[in-house]
XYZ file of N, CA and C in Angstrom:
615
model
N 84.039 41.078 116.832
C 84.824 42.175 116.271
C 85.001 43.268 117.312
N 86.550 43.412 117.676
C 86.681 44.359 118.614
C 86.160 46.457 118.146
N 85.948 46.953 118.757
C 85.130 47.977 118.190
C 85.967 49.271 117.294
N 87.458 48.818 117.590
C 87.738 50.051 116.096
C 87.812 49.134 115.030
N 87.884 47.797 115.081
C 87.971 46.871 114.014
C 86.752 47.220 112.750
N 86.976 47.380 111.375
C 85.792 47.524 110.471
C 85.796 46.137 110.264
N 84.056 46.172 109.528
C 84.013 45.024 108.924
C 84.274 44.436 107.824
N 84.488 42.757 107.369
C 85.234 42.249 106.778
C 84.543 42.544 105.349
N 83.229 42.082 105.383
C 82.490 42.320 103.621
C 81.354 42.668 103.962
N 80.670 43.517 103.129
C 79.014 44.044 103.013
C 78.564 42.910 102.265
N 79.164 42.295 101.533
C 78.876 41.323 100.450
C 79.060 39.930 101.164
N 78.550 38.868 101.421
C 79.199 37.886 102.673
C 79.577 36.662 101.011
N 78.491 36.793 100.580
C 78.666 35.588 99.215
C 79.645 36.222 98.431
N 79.835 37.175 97.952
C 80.470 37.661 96.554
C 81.954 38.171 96.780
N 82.630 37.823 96.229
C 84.146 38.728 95.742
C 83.775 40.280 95.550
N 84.073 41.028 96.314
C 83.663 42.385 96.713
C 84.873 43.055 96.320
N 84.645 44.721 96.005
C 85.621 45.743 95.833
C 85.483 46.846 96.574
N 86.220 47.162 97.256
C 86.224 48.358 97.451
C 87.043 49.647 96.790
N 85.946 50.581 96.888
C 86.601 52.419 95.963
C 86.735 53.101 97.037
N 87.120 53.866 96.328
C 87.348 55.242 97.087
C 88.307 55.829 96.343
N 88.019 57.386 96.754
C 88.981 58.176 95.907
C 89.851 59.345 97.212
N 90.626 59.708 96.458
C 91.144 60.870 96.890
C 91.540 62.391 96.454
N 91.045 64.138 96.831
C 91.657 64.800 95.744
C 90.682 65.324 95.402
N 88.906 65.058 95.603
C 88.216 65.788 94.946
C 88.338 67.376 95.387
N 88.564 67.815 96.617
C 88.622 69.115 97.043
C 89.759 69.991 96.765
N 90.684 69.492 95.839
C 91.747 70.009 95.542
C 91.947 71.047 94.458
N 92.603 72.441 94.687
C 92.875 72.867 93.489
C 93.186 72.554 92.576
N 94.351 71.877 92.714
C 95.869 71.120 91.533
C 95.414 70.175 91.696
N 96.432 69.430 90.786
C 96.387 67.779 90.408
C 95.237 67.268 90.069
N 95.603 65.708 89.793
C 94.373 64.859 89.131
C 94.128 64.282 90.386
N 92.806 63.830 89.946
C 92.049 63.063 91.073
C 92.328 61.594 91.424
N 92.920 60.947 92.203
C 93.154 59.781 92.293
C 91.808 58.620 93.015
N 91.517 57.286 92.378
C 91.159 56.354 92.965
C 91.450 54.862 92.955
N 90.590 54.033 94.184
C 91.430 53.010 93.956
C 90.535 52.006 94.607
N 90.886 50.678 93.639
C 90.146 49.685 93.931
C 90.777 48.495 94.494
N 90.115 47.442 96.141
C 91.331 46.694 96.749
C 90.036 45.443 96.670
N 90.624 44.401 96.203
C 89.312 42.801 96.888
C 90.966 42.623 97.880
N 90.480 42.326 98.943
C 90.815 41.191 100.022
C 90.304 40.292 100.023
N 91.743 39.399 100.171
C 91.227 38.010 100.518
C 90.097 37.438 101.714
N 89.515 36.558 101.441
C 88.221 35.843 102.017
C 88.845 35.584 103.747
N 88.307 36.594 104.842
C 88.503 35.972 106.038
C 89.907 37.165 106.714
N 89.978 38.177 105.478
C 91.296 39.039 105.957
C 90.866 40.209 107.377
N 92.060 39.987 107.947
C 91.535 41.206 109.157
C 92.782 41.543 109.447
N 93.184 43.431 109.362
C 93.866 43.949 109.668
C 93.129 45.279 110.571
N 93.491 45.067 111.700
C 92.853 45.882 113.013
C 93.471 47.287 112.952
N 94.462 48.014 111.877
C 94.685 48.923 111.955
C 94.152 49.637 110.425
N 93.709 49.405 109.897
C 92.919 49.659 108.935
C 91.554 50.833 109.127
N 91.706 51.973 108.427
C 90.758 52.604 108.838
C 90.838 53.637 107.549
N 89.890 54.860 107.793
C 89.342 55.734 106.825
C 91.268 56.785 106.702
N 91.504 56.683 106.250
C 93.116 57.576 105.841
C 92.639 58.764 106.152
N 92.272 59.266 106.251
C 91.832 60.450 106.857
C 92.314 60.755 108.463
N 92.094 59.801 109.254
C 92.145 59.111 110.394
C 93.716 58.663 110.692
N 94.722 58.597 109.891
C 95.725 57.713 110.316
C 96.899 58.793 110.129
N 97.814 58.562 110.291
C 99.336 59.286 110.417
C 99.741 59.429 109.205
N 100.870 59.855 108.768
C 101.521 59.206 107.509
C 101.738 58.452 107.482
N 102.539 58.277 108.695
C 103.741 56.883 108.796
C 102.713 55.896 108.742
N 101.834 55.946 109.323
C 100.691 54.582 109.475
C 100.243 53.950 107.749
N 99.894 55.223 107.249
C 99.204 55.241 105.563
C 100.243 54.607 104.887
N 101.593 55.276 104.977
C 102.327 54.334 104.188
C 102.682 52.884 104.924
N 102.476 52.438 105.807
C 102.972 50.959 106.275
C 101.769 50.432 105.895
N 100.583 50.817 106.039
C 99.477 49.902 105.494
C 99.124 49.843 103.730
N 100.087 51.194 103.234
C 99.883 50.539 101.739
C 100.518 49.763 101.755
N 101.922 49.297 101.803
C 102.691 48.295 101.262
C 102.080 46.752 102.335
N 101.106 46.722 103.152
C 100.988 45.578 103.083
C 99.365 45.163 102.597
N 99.026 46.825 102.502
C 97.655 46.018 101.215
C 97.950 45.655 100.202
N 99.071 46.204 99.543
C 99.287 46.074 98.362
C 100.685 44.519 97.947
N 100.884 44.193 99.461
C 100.964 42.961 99.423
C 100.315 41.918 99.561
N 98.751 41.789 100.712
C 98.041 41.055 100.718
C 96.920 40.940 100.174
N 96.226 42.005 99.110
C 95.051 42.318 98.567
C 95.234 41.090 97.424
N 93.728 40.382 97.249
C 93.742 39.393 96.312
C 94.208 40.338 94.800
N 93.706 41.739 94.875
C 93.749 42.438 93.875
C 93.503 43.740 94.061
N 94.638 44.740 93.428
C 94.617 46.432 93.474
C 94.668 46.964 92.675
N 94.189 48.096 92.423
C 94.695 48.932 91.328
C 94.275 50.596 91.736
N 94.936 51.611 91.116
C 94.873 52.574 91.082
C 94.305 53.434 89.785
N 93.160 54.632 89.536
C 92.617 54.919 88.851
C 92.763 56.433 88.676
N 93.545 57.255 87.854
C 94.111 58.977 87.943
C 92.754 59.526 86.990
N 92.200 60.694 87.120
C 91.611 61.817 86.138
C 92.310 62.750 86.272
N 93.079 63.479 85.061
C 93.739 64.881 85.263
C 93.009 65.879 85.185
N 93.501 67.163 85.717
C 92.874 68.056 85.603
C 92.230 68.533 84.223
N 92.713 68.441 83.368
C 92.048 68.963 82.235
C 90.652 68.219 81.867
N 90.983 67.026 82.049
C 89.371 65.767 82.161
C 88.716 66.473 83.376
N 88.689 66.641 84.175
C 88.183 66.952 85.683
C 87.963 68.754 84.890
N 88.264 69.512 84.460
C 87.572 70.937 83.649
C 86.452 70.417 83.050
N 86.704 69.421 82.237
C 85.534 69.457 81.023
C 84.381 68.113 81.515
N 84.606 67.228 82.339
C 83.347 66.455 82.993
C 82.933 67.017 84.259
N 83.402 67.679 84.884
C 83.374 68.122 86.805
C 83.839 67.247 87.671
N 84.118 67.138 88.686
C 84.800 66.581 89.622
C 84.118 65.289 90.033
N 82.674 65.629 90.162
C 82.016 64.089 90.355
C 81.987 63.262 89.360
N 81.978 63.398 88.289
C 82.283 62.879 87.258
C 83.226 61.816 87.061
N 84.535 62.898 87.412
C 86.062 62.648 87.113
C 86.486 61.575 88.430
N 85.636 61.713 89.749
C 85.927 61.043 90.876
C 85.573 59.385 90.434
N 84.037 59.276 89.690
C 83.687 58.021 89.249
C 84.604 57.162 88.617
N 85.100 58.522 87.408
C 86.002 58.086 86.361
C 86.987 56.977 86.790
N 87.553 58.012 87.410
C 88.704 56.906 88.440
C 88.619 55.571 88.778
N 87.388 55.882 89.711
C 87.075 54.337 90.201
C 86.801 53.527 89.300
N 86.253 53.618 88.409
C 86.290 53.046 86.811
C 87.583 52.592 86.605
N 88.537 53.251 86.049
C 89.983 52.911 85.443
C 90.389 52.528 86.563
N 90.318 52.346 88.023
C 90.553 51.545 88.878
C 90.286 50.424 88.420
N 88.851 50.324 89.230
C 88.215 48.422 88.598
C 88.553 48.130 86.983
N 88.557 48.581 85.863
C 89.489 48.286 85.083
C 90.377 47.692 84.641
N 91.146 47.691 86.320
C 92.699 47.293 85.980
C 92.968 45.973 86.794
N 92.367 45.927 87.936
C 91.437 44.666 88.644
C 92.230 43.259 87.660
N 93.287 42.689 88.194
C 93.157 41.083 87.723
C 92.465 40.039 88.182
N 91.585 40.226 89.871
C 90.133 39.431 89.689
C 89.528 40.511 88.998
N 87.953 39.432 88.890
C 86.851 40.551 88.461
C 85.965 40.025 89.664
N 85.750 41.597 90.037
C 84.812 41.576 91.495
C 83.433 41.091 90.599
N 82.739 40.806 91.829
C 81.269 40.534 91.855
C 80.262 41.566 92.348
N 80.738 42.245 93.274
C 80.097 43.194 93.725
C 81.028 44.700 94.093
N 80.302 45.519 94.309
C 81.411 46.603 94.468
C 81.113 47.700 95.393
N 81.714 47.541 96.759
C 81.347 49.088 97.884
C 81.809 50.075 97.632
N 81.074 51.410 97.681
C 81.903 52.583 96.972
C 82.108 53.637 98.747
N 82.822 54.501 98.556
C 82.606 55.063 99.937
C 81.799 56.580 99.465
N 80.511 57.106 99.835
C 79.870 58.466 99.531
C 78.509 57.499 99.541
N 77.835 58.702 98.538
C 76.235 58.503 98.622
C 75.936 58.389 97.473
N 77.005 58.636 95.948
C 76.366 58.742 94.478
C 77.639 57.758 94.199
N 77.245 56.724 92.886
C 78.179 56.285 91.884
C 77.594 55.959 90.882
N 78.262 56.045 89.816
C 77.908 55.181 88.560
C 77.682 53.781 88.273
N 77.101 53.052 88.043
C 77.345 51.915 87.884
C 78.509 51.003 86.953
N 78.975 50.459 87.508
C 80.191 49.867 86.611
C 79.860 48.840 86.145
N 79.491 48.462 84.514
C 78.947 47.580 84.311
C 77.326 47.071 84.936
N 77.731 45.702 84.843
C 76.328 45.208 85.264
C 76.425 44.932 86.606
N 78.028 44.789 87.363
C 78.021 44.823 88.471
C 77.297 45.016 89.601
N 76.766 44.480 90.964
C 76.005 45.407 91.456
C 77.058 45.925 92.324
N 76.502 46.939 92.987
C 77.472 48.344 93.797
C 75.958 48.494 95.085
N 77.187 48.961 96.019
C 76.550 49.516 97.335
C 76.896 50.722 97.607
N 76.346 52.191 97.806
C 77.439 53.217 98.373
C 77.020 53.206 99.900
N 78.259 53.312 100.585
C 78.192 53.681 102.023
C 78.840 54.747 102.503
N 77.966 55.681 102.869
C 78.190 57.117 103.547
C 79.298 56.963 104.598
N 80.454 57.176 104.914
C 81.603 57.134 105.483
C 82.480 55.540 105.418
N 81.796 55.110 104.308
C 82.431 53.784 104.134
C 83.632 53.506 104.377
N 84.625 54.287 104.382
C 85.857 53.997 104.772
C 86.175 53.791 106.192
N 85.281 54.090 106.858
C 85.275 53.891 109.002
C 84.709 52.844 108.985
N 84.155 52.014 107.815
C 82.991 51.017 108.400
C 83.653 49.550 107.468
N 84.133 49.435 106.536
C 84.238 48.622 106.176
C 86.039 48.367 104.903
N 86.504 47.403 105.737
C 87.863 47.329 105.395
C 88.206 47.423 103.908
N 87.558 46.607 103.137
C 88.346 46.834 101.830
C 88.514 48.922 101.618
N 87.195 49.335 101.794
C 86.952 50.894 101.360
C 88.439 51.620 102.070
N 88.411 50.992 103.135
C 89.275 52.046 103.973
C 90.529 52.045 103.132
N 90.892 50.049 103.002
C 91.843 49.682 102.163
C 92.259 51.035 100.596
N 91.192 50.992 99.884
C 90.900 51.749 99.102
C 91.181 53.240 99.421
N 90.755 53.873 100.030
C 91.402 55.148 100.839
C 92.376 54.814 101.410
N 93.164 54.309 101.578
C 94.666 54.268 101.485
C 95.739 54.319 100.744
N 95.105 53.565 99.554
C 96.062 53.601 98.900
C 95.516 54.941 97.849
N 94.371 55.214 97.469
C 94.536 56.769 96.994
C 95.255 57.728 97.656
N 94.719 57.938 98.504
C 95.403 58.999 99.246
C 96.791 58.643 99.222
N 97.576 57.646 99.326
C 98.951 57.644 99.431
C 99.539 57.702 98.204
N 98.874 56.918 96.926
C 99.457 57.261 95.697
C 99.450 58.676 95.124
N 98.090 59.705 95.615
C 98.205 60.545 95.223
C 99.289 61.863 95.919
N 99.181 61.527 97.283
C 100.060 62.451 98.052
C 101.844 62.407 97.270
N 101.970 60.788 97.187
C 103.463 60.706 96.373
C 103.443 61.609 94.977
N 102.425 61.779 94.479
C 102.097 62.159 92.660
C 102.369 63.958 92.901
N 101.662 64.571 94.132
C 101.978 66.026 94.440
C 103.014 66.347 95.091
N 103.983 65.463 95.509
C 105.464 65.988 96.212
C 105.756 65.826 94.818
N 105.894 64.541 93.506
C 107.076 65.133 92.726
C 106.451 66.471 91.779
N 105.331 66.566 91.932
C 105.008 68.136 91.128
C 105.391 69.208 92.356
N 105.136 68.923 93.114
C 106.263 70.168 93.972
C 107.382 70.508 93.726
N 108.251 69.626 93.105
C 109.831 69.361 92.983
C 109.610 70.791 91.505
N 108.752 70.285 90.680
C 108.707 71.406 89.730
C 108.466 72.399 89.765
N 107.317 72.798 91.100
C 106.312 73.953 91.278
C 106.561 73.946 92.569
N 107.518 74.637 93.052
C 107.958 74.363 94.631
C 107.427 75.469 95.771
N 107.173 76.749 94.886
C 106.671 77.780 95.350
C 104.969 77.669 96.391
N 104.244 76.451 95.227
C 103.002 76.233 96.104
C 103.018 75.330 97.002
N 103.741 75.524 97.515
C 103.713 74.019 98.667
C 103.106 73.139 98.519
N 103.002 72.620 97.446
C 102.356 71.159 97.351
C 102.996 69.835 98.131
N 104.058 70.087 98.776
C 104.773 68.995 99.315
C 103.673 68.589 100.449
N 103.605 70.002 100.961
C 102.599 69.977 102.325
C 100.836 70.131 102.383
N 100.452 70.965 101.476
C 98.585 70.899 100.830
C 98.498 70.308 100.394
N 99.274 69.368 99.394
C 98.630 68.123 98.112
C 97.869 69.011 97.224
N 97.332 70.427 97.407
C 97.017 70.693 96.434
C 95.492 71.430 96.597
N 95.508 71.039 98.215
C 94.326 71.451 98.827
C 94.142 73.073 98.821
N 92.899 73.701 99.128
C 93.131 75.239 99.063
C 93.842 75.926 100.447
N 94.720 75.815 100.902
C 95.423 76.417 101.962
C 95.569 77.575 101.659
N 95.539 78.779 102.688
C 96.123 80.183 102.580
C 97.611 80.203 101.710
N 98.550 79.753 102.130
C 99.550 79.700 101.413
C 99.517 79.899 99.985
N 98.949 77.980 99.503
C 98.661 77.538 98.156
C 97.815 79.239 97.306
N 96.364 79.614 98.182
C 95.742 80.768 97.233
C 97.090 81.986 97.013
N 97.799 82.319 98.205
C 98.555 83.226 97.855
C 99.834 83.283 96.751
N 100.142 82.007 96.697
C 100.860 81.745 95.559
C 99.945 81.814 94.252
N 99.242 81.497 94.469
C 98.629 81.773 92.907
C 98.330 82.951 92.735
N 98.126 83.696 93.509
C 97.947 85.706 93.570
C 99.324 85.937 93.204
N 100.386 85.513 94.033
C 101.315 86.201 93.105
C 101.903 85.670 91.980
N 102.240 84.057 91.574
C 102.601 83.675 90.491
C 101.859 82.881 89.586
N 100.105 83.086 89.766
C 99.819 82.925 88.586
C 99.579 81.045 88.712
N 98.844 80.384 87.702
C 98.369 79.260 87.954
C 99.301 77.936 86.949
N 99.112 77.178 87.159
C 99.921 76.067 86.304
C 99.220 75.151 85.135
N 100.133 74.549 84.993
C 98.946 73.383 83.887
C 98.590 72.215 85.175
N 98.294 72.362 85.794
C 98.231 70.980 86.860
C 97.062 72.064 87.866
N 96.625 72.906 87.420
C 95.572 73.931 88.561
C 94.069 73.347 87.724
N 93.341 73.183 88.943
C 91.994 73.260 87.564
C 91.341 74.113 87.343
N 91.306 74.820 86.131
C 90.928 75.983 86.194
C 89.050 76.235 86.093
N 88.137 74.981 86.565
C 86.822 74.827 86.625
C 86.855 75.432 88.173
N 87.619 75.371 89.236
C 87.864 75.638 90.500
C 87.582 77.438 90.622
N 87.263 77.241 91.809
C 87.586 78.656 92.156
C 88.790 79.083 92.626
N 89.841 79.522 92.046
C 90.970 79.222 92.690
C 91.413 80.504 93.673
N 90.998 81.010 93.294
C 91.329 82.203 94.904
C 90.313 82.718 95.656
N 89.750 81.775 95.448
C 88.640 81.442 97.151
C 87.616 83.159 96.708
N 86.501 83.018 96.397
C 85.801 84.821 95.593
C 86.175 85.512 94.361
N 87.328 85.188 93.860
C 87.653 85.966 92.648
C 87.779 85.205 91.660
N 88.021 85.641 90.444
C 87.765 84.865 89.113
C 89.197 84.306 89.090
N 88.993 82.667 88.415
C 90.199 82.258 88.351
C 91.132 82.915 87.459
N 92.092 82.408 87.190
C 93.940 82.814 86.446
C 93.645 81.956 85.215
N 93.641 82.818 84.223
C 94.354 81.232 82.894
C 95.256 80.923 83.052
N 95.853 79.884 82.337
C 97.066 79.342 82.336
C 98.582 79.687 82.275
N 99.520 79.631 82.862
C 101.142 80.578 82.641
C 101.447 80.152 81.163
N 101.711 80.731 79.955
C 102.457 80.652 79.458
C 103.660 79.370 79.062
């Protein structure tokens, strides 16, 4: 294995999944995650933690995970779920209604962090930067992050003032100053601190 190459499975016997989410640090929006099995023996050398990659790169490698993955799916918590469980919670959640939706059923399951829930009786591994280390995860952080980045441009189209086209939703100077002057949305979470020291905004009207 050449050395930016990740590796193929943590699992060498089992039909494996990889999670990952995207979105927990975000003011707005719901939290997206997502679950990928690759096929037995798959290697794509440009595959890595989305964090790490371009746009242009993120979107050419969703459409061919999401052409070659034995199986994908995507897993949303909205903000109002993400108020009333907390964010770690709501991050699990996801990966849940991810694997969920799964037409295999994995055998085992890599998560990328240090905490998860157990899904089922499944067993699960978490790996601390799992998405640099091992392909399905990264797989998995790809396609969150890209489904969710598409989900905050069309709420930009509505809410155009916070630049969500360009933060996703993240706390940018911009994003806090828009909410100082116009106030917060139904898509803000209002469990957040949303202007970075001061008490959050209820809801507009």
């Amino acid at each position: 294995m050449k050395k930016h190459e990740l590796a193929a499975h943590y699992y060498a016997d089992k039909v494996e999944a990889g999670c990952d989410e995207a979105g927990r640090g975000c003011l707005a929006g719901s939290v997206y995650a997502a679950a990928v099995i690759l096929p037995e023996g798959y290697s794509n050398p440009l595959l890595n933690d989305s964090k790490q990659l371009s746009e242009k790169l993120r979107n050419q490698l969703r459409k061919e995970i999401e052409r070659d993955a034995l199986a994908w799916a995507v897993g949303v918590v909205t903000p109002k779920e993400i108020d009333q469980i907390n964010i770690l919670r709501a991050s699990f959640l996801a990966m849940h209604r991810a694997l969920d939706q799964l037409c295999v059923r994995p055998e085992a399951i890599i998560v990328d962090g240090n905490r998860f829930v157990p899904y089922g009786r499944i067993s699960h591994t978490c790996i601390v930067k799992g998405d640099g280390k091992y392909q399905a995860i990264a797989a998995a952080s790809i396609l969150a992050k890209t489904h969710r980045d598409e989900y905050m441009e069309r709420l930009a189209e509505e809410y155009p003032m916070y630049d969500w086209q360009s933060n996703k939703g993240y706390p940018t100077a911009k994003h806090r100053a828009a909410i100082r002057e116009y106030g917060v949305t139904p898509y803000h979470r209002m469990s957040y601190n949303l202007l970075g020291g001061e008490l959050s905004l209820p809801f507009e009207d």
